[in-house]
Amino acid sequence: MPARLRFWRCFPASAASSSSASWPLATGRSFRLHSRLTTRRSIPRNIPQPHPHSCRQIRVPRVPQGTRAHPSPLSQHHPQPQPVALVPSIADMSESNTTSRPTRVRIAPSPTGDPHVGTAYIGLLNYVFAKQRGGQFILRIEDTDRTRFVSTSEQMIFDALKWVGLTWDEGPDVGGPFGPYRQSERTAIYREHVEILLANGTAYRSFETAEELEAMRQQQIAAKTPPRYNGAARHLSQEQIDAYLAEGRPYTVRLKVPLEGSTTFRDELRGDITFEHTNVDDQVLMKSDGFPTYHLANVVDDHLMGITDVIRAEEWISSTPKHILLYKAFGWEMPKFWHMPLLRNADKSKISKRKNPVSLNFYRDSGYLAPAVLNYLGLMGGGMPQLTEQEIVSRGINTKETDIFTLPEMLEKYDFARISLGGPVFDLVKLKWLNGEYLRKLSPEAFFSAMRETIFSDAYLQSIIPLVQARLETLGQIGDLADFLFRDNVMPPENVWLPKKRESAETLAFVGEQLTALEAATWDKDSIEGELKKLGEAKGWSVKENFMLLRAIVSGSATSPPLVESMVVFGKARTLDRMRRFLAFQKLPKRN
RNA sequence: GGCGAUAUGGUGUAACUGGUUAACACGUCGCCCUCUCAAGGCGAAGAGUUCGGGUUCGAGCCCCGAUAUCGCUACCA
């Protein structure tokens, strides 16, 4: 059994149950985990009994071993009927304060642009988690940031998730008993809850302007002290507050984090994690525009929607104490937290569009098959049991098949206890190999259908007709003119892309700016053209230079159908990817 | 800088409660097949498990200490 969790095993079992109740009690590393193993079940034989005097750090399995190759005594002695089989109910094994609520999980994407692979990744994990336990998978739209809101984004998220094959039981489009599922439609709810916090003294109003806060931040940075809100507004007198309110001064509401002590929570994959309160900021809960921040909205909604397990990316670990504090401030039952490792670029940084295609639209439009994408995502972070050597030999199966599995197989075998915590690099090379495997297994008929539904769909072909019809003398010439709309690797030679009167460095810099401009653009002819011309004017690039450069990058050639229309047809995700690939290629060290 | 998390070949993962030459897949290289390229078959190189101590007959798994990487450090999520 791989030991993935360390904890101090020096507390008698009886001490365990009380720890989670009080706050802010800095618990030792593992009261609760300990209790997980000792309550409601007999202690597994293979785990040493706690000894009152021994305080040795040992490793224990995070989760009962029922699905492992070697069934634990637990699962042997206590066969449990399960909805879909599998990970014998982590909930069952958990501490007794969890009143076996039905499993409900959620993903909460933010509609700020193209649907993200990370959303599909976390979505997949949540989906599998829920379905393995006969629970519900909920989709909630976190659109509380109106400055980053993109109106087309929500629909794209729906479409992308459906494309990969994930379906949700409740959501903005399908409804459900705990709606609305769009946070912008829940502002009244948040306001009510803020009042509760204000009333019970766990939050306070803060009247500083954004500028004042920024100035404070700069000062703190200059003084090399941690940039943090100084809590000044905590000390405002009631008269002062009333006066400010009377004059209609805008304010935010902040969480009143205890000045002393610490908060400990259990991450189901890592064990207990403790944060000193001196390191937890008085987080803004309600912005001056009346919208909540993620922290408030997420806690309120998770509670109201009956979420039992919060499965989200690792980047949230640092703010989890704030969420814990909020649950406690409201007096609510806590969900369990599972922080998944972050998908990474090749350089190990958090996956980002500049270094990796992250738009699900890109994968869909480029002809990746949804099951392959899902399969690949399932490979990230482990989770699927690997065949042992003996199994490979005895069953004589092709070893690469271990890496190939379907969603139903994941439901059957995926084991959250197996997840490895190192951030996995999202490797396009292996994804392509996997996709190729899927493609080859298709029947010719299915392959044909796949082609006709994507790269050669009627809709795609029809969108191309206006670009080529006037320019052809025979139908057979279409490939001469529009090959770049059907190709993956397009890379113009330097004599094609480099303008006569420009240096390569300034040109590449300009491409970078084109890219930035286009990333922000709505994907239609006028917007694209407008953005490009605006940029060209600002930077002193003629329309001709500007467009010819981009034409070279997008089409690989100096002649092509109308550029902007071609880009519209080709799609935002793929066009931008082509530009990024161009830049990446040019930055590669050249031979000679 | 502060706080937190993480650490097995280039990449993704294995390695049962510490037990023989650290396994599988992708990638790379070579050979075979073949009109070419893929696919397929066969084979090879590539890590001694971030580093340093310790415990032990024995450590990737346990302990201590470093280091590195990533994340957070917003009226973004």
XYZ file of C-alpha atoms (C1' of nucleotides) in Angstrom:
669
model
C 0.000 0.000 0.000
C 1.513 3.255 -0.955
C 1.586 5.422 2.027
C 0.534 8.834 1.147
C -0.398 10.401 4.335
C 1.606 11.164 7.340
C 0.138 11.893 10.641
C 0.928 11.845 14.224
C -0.584 8.906 15.774
C -0.279 9.704 19.367
C -3.763 10.497 20.471
C -6.173 8.088 21.982
C -9.213 7.493 19.887
C -11.492 9.215 22.292
C -9.791 12.517 21.749
C -10.672 12.494 18.141
C -14.293 13.318 18.057
C -14.126 16.622 19.822
C -11.543 18.304 17.733
C -13.514 19.477 14.814
C -16.133 21.275 16.771
C -14.321 24.170 18.322
C -12.704 27.002 16.543
C -10.176 28.340 16.134
C -8.531 25.428 17.713
C -5.184 24.574 16.337
C -5.469 20.873 16.229
C -2.563 18.577 15.861
C -2.016 17.077 12.522
C -4.463 14.368 12.876
C -7.162 14.054 15.253
C -9.715 13.722 12.585
C -7.920 11.417 10.318
C -7.329 9.251 13.260
C -10.982 9.233 14.021
C -11.706 8.257 10.489
C -10.006 5.006 11.085
C -11.376 4.310 14.458
C -14.978 5.273 14.412
C -17.851 3.248 13.113
C -15.648 0.376 12.063
C -13.450 -2.065 13.709
C -9.877 -1.189 13.219
C -8.331 -2.961 10.289
C -5.983 -5.663 11.352
C -3.133 -4.441 9.306
C -3.032 -1.060 10.887
C -1.315 -0.880 14.202
C -3.374 0.009 17.194
C -2.739 3.402 18.629
C -0.581 3.232 21.638
C -1.052 5.883 24.236
C 2.640 6.390 24.664
C 3.983 5.887 21.245
C 4.077 8.978 19.139
C 5.743 7.697 16.067
C 4.976 9.131 12.698
C 3.671 6.466 10.441
C 1.983 6.411 7.117
C -1.478 5.164 6.606
C -3.659 4.756 3.607
C -5.834 7.717 2.862
C -8.725 5.620 1.894
C -9.820 2.115 2.607
C -8.168 -0.291 0.302
C -11.206 -1.971 -1.059
C -10.384 -1.310 -4.654
C -6.758 -2.173 -4.486
C -5.264 -5.317 -5.723
C -5.150 -6.594 -2.206
C -8.447 -6.102 -0.555
C -8.118 -4.944 2.953
C -9.635 -6.768 5.845
C -12.110 -3.952 5.882
C -13.708 -4.698 2.628
C -13.546 -8.400 3.206
C -15.396 -8.246 6.425
C -17.769 -5.526 5.505
C -18.958 -5.929 2.002
C -20.975 -2.872 1.227
C -23.577 -2.638 -1.423
C -22.727 0.368 -3.510
C -24.651 2.287 -6.085
C -22.037 1.909 -8.753
C -19.601 -0.315 -7.005
C -16.203 0.867 -6.317
C -14.443 2.986 -3.849
C -16.250 1.612 -0.920
C -17.689 4.710 0.336
C -15.208 7.083 1.636
C -18.077 8.867 3.258
C -18.925 5.765 5.221
C -15.471 5.561 6.582
C -15.298 9.164 7.559
C -15.716 10.805 10.846
C -19.020 10.509 12.478
C -20.008 14.138 12.194
C -20.803 13.568 8.567
C -24.381 12.507 8.596
C -24.067 10.494 5.427
C -25.667 13.077 3.226
C -26.063 12.063 -0.375
C -22.964 12.953 -2.313
C -23.243 16.217 -4.148
C -20.346 17.839 -5.937
C -20.009 20.725 -8.274
C -17.845 22.549 -10.700
C -18.052 26.285 -10.816
C -16.461 27.656 -13.935
C -16.193 31.349 -14.515
C -17.432 32.617 -17.880
C -14.426 34.721 -18.756
C -13.465 33.304 -22.122
C -12.995 30.014 -23.889
C -13.852 26.851 -21.972
C -10.700 25.644 -20.287
C -9.132 22.179 -20.173
C -8.785 22.656 -16.454
C -12.544 22.914 -16.221
C -12.916 19.630 -18.052
C -10.267 18.045 -15.839
C -11.857 19.105 -12.570
C -15.248 18.449 -14.079
C -14.282 14.906 -14.966
C -12.998 14.233 -11.472
C -16.134 15.642 -9.894
C -18.311 13.700 -12.267
C -16.548 10.438 -11.551
C -16.615 11.095 -7.839
C -20.342 11.750 -7.869
C -21.320 8.879 -10.130
C -19.222 6.387 -8.211
C -21.242 7.254 -5.167
C -24.597 7.531 -6.786
C -24.518 11.251 -6.164
C -25.227 14.428 -8.041
C -22.930 16.479 -10.197
C -23.824 20.138 -10.382
C -22.776 22.906 -12.706
C -22.743 26.389 -11.310
C -21.712 29.499 -13.151
C -19.508 31.850 -11.160
C -20.153 35.094 -12.937
C -19.600 37.505 -10.098
C -16.741 39.326 -11.765
C -18.466 41.622 -14.192
C -15.179 43.104 -15.377
C -14.022 39.813 -16.817
C -17.417 38.588 -17.912
C -17.663 37.362 -21.492
C -21.219 36.939 -22.677
C -20.538 34.109 -25.104
C -18.552 32.151 -22.597
C -21.294 30.432 -20.665
C -22.775 28.741 -23.707
C -19.321 27.667 -24.819
C -18.771 26.074 -21.417
C -22.020 24.135 -21.739
C -21.134 23.023 -25.242
C -17.599 22.041 -24.369
C -18.588 19.982 -21.351
C -21.246 18.231 -23.357
C -18.735 17.635 -26.077
C -16.332 15.838 -23.773
C -19.258 13.817 -22.543
C -19.901 15.149 -19.081
C -23.481 15.774 -18.118
C -24.699 17.556 -15.041
C -27.720 16.837 -12.946
C -28.395 20.430 -12.053
C -27.307 23.630 -13.689
C -28.371 26.941 -15.188
C -29.677 25.280 -18.326
C -31.332 22.207 -16.825
C -32.447 23.774 -13.601
C -32.797 21.907 -10.344
C -34.192 22.309 -6.855
C -31.404 24.538 -5.575
C -31.337 27.221 -8.235
C -30.639 29.645 -9.575
C -27.323 28.188 -10.642
C -25.933 31.411 -11.969
C -24.376 33.486 -9.236
C -25.304 36.781 -10.806
C -28.898 35.778 -10.176
C -28.278 35.116 -6.517
C -27.102 38.500 -5.354
C -30.047 38.900 -2.979
C -29.043 35.681 -1.291
C -25.506 36.868 -0.772
C -26.692 40.177 0.569
C -28.837 38.442 3.146
C -25.941 36.321 4.215
C -23.616 39.232 4.477
C -26.088 40.781 6.868
C -25.859 37.697 9.024
C -22.101 38.013 9.220
C -22.271 41.707 9.891
C -24.781 41.070 12.634
C -22.833 38.349 14.363
C -19.594 40.244 14.170
C -17.657 37.955 11.879
C -17.462 40.520 9.105
C -17.218 44.283 8.899
C -17.671 47.119 6.464
C -14.632 48.744 4.978
C -14.803 52.089 3.220
C -11.379 52.455 1.650
C -11.260 53.147 -2.054
C -9.411 50.894 -4.426
C -6.806 53.631 -4.802
C -6.234 53.880 -1.087
C -5.820 50.149 -0.852
C -3.386 50.140 -3.708
C -1.350 52.887 -2.074
C -1.309 50.923 1.144
C -0.153 47.869 -0.719
C 2.678 49.725 -2.390
C 3.807 51.102 0.925
C 3.848 47.681 2.449
C 5.757 46.249 -0.437
C 8.266 49.080 -0.208
C 8.603 48.451 3.500
C 9.023 44.773 2.725
C 6.138 43.801 4.901
C 3.575 41.350 3.601
C 0.951 43.243 1.597
C -2.218 42.809 3.552
C -5.209 44.853 4.526
C -4.417 46.505 7.815
C -7.818 46.027 9.340
C -8.320 49.723 9.952
C -12.040 49.547 9.366
C -12.430 47.071 12.184
C -12.100 49.962 14.559
C -14.642 52.258 12.968
C -17.187 53.467 15.482
C -20.829 52.805 14.839
C -21.406 56.540 14.427
C -18.681 56.745 11.856
C -20.092 53.810 9.947
C -23.588 55.253 10.038
C -22.253 58.556 8.817
C -20.452 56.941 5.907
C -23.518 54.932 5.034
C -25.696 58.015 5.243
C -23.527 59.857 2.777
C -23.769 56.869 0.474
C -20.118 56.061 0.551
C -19.337 52.786 -1.255
C -17.950 50.012 0.886
C -16.860 46.447 0.854
C -17.536 43.822 3.457
C -14.559 41.957 4.803
C -14.148 38.789 6.763
C -13.044 39.427 10.308
C -10.315 36.872 10.644
C -9.393 36.215 14.273
C -6.205 38.033 15.168
C -4.776 35.030 16.913
C -4.824 31.299 16.643
C -4.961 29.189 13.553
C -7.282 27.227 11.371
C -6.701 23.619 10.505
C -8.611 21.746 7.895
C -8.277 18.356 6.396
C -7.432 17.983 2.791
C -8.616 14.490 1.930
C -5.571 13.837 -0.195
C -2.931 15.466 1.959
C -4.040 15.347 5.558
C -4.372 18.255 7.918
C -3.168 21.652 6.815
C -2.799 24.502 9.260
C -2.712 28.216 8.655
C -1.905 30.772 11.325
C -4.491 33.520 11.328
C -1.758 36.107 11.112
C -1.258 34.803 7.600
C -4.881 34.991 6.598
C -6.079 38.250 5.116
C -9.332 39.986 5.950
C -10.696 38.922 2.617
C -13.245 41.047 0.835
C -16.493 39.098 0.781
C -18.736 41.647 -0.895
C -17.400 44.046 -3.440
C -18.497 47.653 -3.582
C -20.553 46.869 -6.660
C -22.691 44.601 -4.539
C -21.393 41.386 -6.027
C -19.838 38.810 -3.753
C -16.317 37.552 -4.211
C -15.660 33.937 -4.924
C -15.018 33.201 -1.283
C -18.417 34.241 -0.045
C -20.417 33.059 -3.014
C -18.730 29.703 -3.086
C -19.351 28.982 0.591
C -22.921 30.215 0.592
C -23.797 28.336 -2.563
C -22.035 25.158 -1.584
C -23.960 25.123 1.642
C -27.300 26.022 0.131
C -26.810 23.523 -2.646
C -25.903 20.756 -0.242
C -22.422 20.202 -1.591
C -20.742 17.436 0.390
C -17.360 17.367 -1.278
C -15.465 20.264 -2.734
C -13.162 18.905 -5.388
C -11.206 21.747 -6.862
C -7.729 22.717 -7.977
C -4.769 22.978 -5.663
C -4.534 26.731 -6.101
C -7.408 27.023 -3.650
C -5.577 25.535 -0.718
C -4.336 28.903 0.461
C -7.790 30.387 0.648
C -9.470 27.398 2.205
C -8.978 28.742 5.750
C -11.142 31.694 4.792
C -13.807 29.318 3.637
C -13.554 27.294 6.830
C -13.886 30.484 8.829
C -16.989 31.342 6.846
C -18.598 27.966 7.435
C -17.965 28.424 11.097
C -19.221 31.988 11.097
C -22.470 30.742 9.636
C -22.459 27.682 11.836
C -22.716 25.364 8.878
C -21.605 21.830 8.363
C -18.359 21.630 6.475
C -17.905 19.796 3.202
C -14.817 17.722 2.607
C -12.045 19.262 0.603
C -10.136 17.512 -2.125
C -7.521 19.647 -3.796
C -6.385 18.231 -7.069
C -2.907 18.816 -8.480
C -2.721 21.565 -11.035
C -2.219 20.804 -14.708
C 1.149 22.189 -15.807
C 2.913 23.536 -18.841
C 6.052 21.765 -20.002
C 8.042 24.101 -17.742
C 5.924 23.019 -14.774
C 4.171 26.330 -14.315
C 0.402 26.334 -14.007
C -1.087 25.570 -17.380
C -1.636 28.717 -19.409
C -2.753 29.641 -22.877
C 0.561 31.217 -23.787
C 2.363 27.954 -23.359
C -0.268 25.377 -24.175
C -3.557 25.169 -26.001
C -6.028 25.337 -23.123
C -9.266 25.998 -24.938
C -11.481 22.974 -25.272
C -12.694 24.529 -28.493
C -9.201 24.115 -29.839
C -9.219 20.402 -29.195
C -12.686 19.964 -30.592
C -11.994 22.044 -33.707
C -8.618 20.458 -34.313
C -10.120 17.011 -34.494
C -9.345 15.481 -31.148
C -11.913 12.918 -30.159
C -13.752 13.657 -26.959
C -13.185 10.197 -25.441
C -9.478 10.571 -26.084
C -9.369 13.937 -24.373
C -11.293 12.576 -21.433
C -9.027 9.546 -21.330
C -5.961 11.727 -21.329
C -7.339 13.913 -18.574
C -8.002 10.761 -16.606
C -4.341 9.903 -16.918
C -3.340 13.163 -15.320
C -2.604 12.634 -11.668
C -3.029 8.906 -11.692
C -6.164 7.542 -10.190
C -6.591 4.590 -12.493
C -5.025 1.409 -11.187
C -2.073 0.155 -13.182
C -1.655 -3.458 -14.081
C 0.866 -5.345 -12.061
C 3.630 -7.232 -13.798
C 1.980 -10.512 -12.955
C -1.255 -9.403 -14.539
C 0.502 -8.333 -17.685
C 2.250 -11.646 -17.994
C -0.638 -13.848 -17.010
C -3.234 -12.119 -19.129
C -0.919 -11.407 -21.995
C -2.505 -8.094 -22.791
C -0.878 -5.254 -24.580
C 0.677 -3.113 -21.900
C -0.192 0.169 -23.541
C -3.828 -0.674 -23.007
C -3.359 0.272 -19.370
C -3.307 3.867 -20.447
C -6.402 3.538 -22.561
C -9.771 3.568 -20.877
C -13.275 4.919 -21.215
C -15.435 6.973 -18.927
C -17.431 3.918 -17.792
C -14.170 2.206 -16.938
C -13.173 5.210 -14.941
C -16.421 5.049 -13.042
C -15.646 1.484 -12.264
C -11.998 1.707 -11.339
C -10.912 5.259 -10.691
C -9.652 5.564 -7.165
C -9.207 8.954 -5.590
C -6.825 7.497 -3.062
C -4.431 6.739 -5.886
C -4.110 10.289 -7.067
C -0.545 11.446 -7.043
C 0.025 14.957 -5.879
C 2.780 16.183 -8.161
C 1.499 18.593 -10.800
C 1.257 16.636 -14.036
C 2.569 18.197 -17.219
C -0.101 18.351 -19.875
C 1.796 16.706 -22.680
C 0.340 17.303 -26.118
C 2.599 14.651 -27.593
C 1.080 11.887 -25.561
C -2.417 13.256 -26.042
C -1.885 13.081 -29.789
C -0.643 9.526 -29.541
C -3.723 8.618 -27.536
C -5.985 10.369 -29.979
C -4.300 8.441 -32.773
C -5.035 5.212 -30.957
C -8.693 6.134 -30.792
C -8.749 7.172 -34.425
C -7.222 3.912 -35.615
C -9.705 1.857 -33.681
C -12.615 3.530 -35.396
C -14.352 1.604 -38.135
C -13.953 3.253 -41.532
C -17.573 4.295 -41.270
C -17.090 5.847 -37.877
C -13.899 7.503 -39.011
C -15.749 8.946 -41.963
C -18.471 10.234 -39.694
C -15.933 11.798 -37.391
C -14.384 13.584 -40.326
C -17.723 14.729 -41.607
C -18.715 16.035 -38.222
C -15.621 18.106 -37.735
C -12.962 18.946 -40.277
C -15.243 18.251 -43.224
C -18.552 19.178 -41.726
C -21.093 20.757 -43.980
C -21.111 23.830 -41.821
C -17.351 24.253 -42.074
C -17.303 23.647 -45.798
C -20.171 26.014 -46.332
C -18.436 28.737 -44.401
C -15.457 28.376 -46.703
C -17.394 28.577 -49.981
C -17.774 32.358 -50.004
C -14.031 32.678 -49.588
C -13.074 30.473 -52.499
C -15.855 30.369 -55.051
C -14.857 33.538 -56.892
C -11.225 32.546 -56.889
C -11.451 29.093 -58.436
C -11.427 28.013 -62.043
C -11.828 24.367 -61.269
C -13.204 22.813 -58.115
C -10.027 20.840 -57.862
C -8.111 23.967 -57.036
C -9.690 24.343 -53.644
C -6.764 22.649 -51.982
C -4.377 25.078 -53.638
C -6.223 27.983 -52.142
C -7.551 26.771 -48.846
C -5.199 24.026 -47.737
C -4.314 25.922 -44.588
C -7.886 25.551 -43.391
C -7.406 21.797 -43.377
C -3.911 21.577 -42.041
C -2.453 21.351 -38.609
C 1.163 22.252 -39.159
C 1.543 25.510 -40.980
C 4.826 27.327 -40.666
C 5.795 30.037 -43.142
C 9.448 30.454 -44.126
C 11.066 33.686 -43.079
C 11.049 35.201 -46.553
C 7.288 34.940 -46.507
C 6.506 36.397 -43.112
C 9.227 38.989 -42.585
C 8.258 42.364 -44.087
C 10.912 43.906 -46.324
C 11.479 46.930 -44.168
C 11.305 45.274 -40.773
C 13.696 43.534 -38.461
C 12.761 40.125 -37.259
C 12.829 41.106 -33.590
C 10.399 43.999 -33.963
C 8.212 41.874 -36.201
C 7.961 39.095 -33.675
C 7.219 41.642 -30.984
C 4.431 42.966 -33.155
C 3.030 39.488 -33.635
C 2.919 39.220 -29.883
C 0.834 42.366 -29.809
C -1.432 41.116 -32.534
C -1.935 38.038 -30.467
C -2.814 40.015 -27.363
C -5.236 42.162 -29.333
C -6.902 39.156 -30.890
C -7.161 37.280 -27.626
C -9.348 40.071 -26.369
C -11.358 40.381 -29.565
C -14.821 39.102 -30.203
C -14.466 36.657 -33.053
C -16.233 38.332 -35.918
C -14.992 40.146 -38.988
C -15.500 43.680 -37.785
C -14.011 43.194 -34.353
C -10.950 41.407 -35.648
C -10.362 43.934 -38.361
C -10.954 46.801 -35.974
C -8.544 45.480 -33.386
C -5.844 44.836 -35.933
C -6.122 48.232 -37.548
C -6.183 49.968 -34.208
C -3.042 48.159 -33.197
C -1.339 48.868 -36.501
C -2.041 52.551 -36.217
C -0.801 52.703 -32.677
C 2.418 50.942 -33.542
C 3.106 52.485 -36.922
C 2.496 49.399 -38.998
C 0.770 49.879 -42.321
C -2.367 47.915 -42.957
C -0.541 46.018 -45.642
C 2.413 45.040 -43.458
C 0.092 44.243 -40.618
C -2.234 41.987 -42.561
C 0.393 40.382 -44.767
C 2.333 39.338 -41.700
C -0.700 37.759 -40.142
C -1.676 36.178 -43.436
C 1.703 34.505 -43.606
C 1.320 33.131 -40.121
C -2.243 31.944 -40.494
C -2.075 30.623 -44.055
C 1.613 29.909 -44.341
C 1.650 31.805 -47.587
C 1.605 35.287 -49.077
C -1.535 34.527 -51.015
C -4.756 33.462 -49.437
C -8.457 34.147 -49.417
C -9.423 37.248 -47.455
C -7.516 37.067 -44.221
C -10.025 38.135 -41.628
C -12.821 36.028 -43.062
C -10.482 33.089 -43.136
C -9.645 33.606 -39.502
C -13.302 33.754 -38.605
C -13.902 30.488 -40.406
C -10.851 28.821 -38.959
C -11.933 29.752 -35.469
C -10.447 31.729 -32.660
C -8.894 28.864 -30.737
C -7.061 27.409 -33.700
C -6.012 30.747 -35.146
C -4.518 31.918 -31.890
C -2.837 28.579 -31.436
C -1.250 28.952 -34.846
C 0.082 32.340 -33.854
C 1.432 31.043 -30.576
C 3.066 28.130 -32.309
C 4.628 30.483 -34.799
C 6.084 32.587 -32.013
C 7.286 29.578 -30.108
C 8.921 28.190 -33.222
C 10.684 31.448 -34.003
C 12.032 31.638 -30.491
C 13.591 28.240 -30.848
C 17.363 28.436 -31.156
C 18.143 28.334 -34.857
C 20.812 26.161 -36.332
C 23.905 27.943 -37.672
C 9.763 38.408 1.026
C 5.614 35.616 3.807
C 2.489 31.340 3.931
C 1.149 26.646 1.895
C 1.790 22.431 -1.148
C 4.797 19.121 -3.903
C 9.294 16.194 -5.264
C 10.587 8.443 -8.976
C 14.136 8.534 -16.417
C 12.576 14.219 -21.073
C 6.802 13.398 -19.997
C 2.597 10.630 -17.407
C 2.396 6.924 -13.910
C 3.996 1.714 -11.058
C 6.606 -0.424 -7.220
C 1.534 -4.921 -1.572
C 2.348 -3.723 5.554
C 10.740 -1.181 4.011
C 12.960 -7.030 0.923
C 16.606 -9.330 -4.835
C 19.599 -5.911 -11.265
C 13.239 0.499 -9.726
C 8.204 -1.517 -13.758
C 4.629 0.218 -17.703
C 3.154 3.887 -21.324
C 4.514 8.325 -24.343
C 8.799 10.353 -26.504
C 13.949 9.384 -28.450
C 17.378 6.009 -31.140
C 18.270 1.381 -33.977
C 16.568 -2.962 -36.647
C 12.472 -5.666 -39.184
C 8.180 -5.163 -42.315
C 7.432 -1.998 -46.670
C 7.170 1.633 -53.186
C 7.079 6.096 -49.197
C 5.171 7.608 -44.631
C 2.438 6.036 -40.636
C 0.778 1.765 -38.034
C 2.740 -2.896 -36.364
C 6.911 -6.243 -34.578
C 11.769 -6.549 -32.177
C 15.534 -4.121 -29.486
C 18.401 -0.068 -27.073
C 19.664 4.210 -24.459
C 17.760 7.022 -20.549
C 16.242 7.559 -13.349
C 19.216 4.600 -8.655
C 14.008 7.646 -6.790
C 15.909 16.397 -5.445
C 20.240 16.561 -2.021
C 22.612 15.429 2.840
C 22.411 12.854 7.227
C 20.039 9.069 10.382
C 17.233 4.356 11.832
C 17.609 -0.763 9.890
C 20.621 -6.888 8.128
C 18.127 -4.046 4.216
C 15.098 2.576 2.512
C 11.909 5.230 -3.319
C 8.877 3.821 0.997
C 10.421 5.469 8.210
C 13.023 9.914 10.935
C 15.788 14.739 10.818
C 17.650 18.748 7.979
C 18.375 21.259 3.544
C 17.223 22.414 -1.613
C 14.247 23.090 -5.768
C 9.648 23.731 -8.068
C 4.662 25.241 -8.051
C 0.525 27.850 -5.907
C -1.495 31.825 -3.016
C -0.199 36.586 -1.342
C -6.617 41.556 -5.644
C -13.066 44.979 -4.503
C -10.032 37.733 -10.240
C -11.696 33.224 -10.039
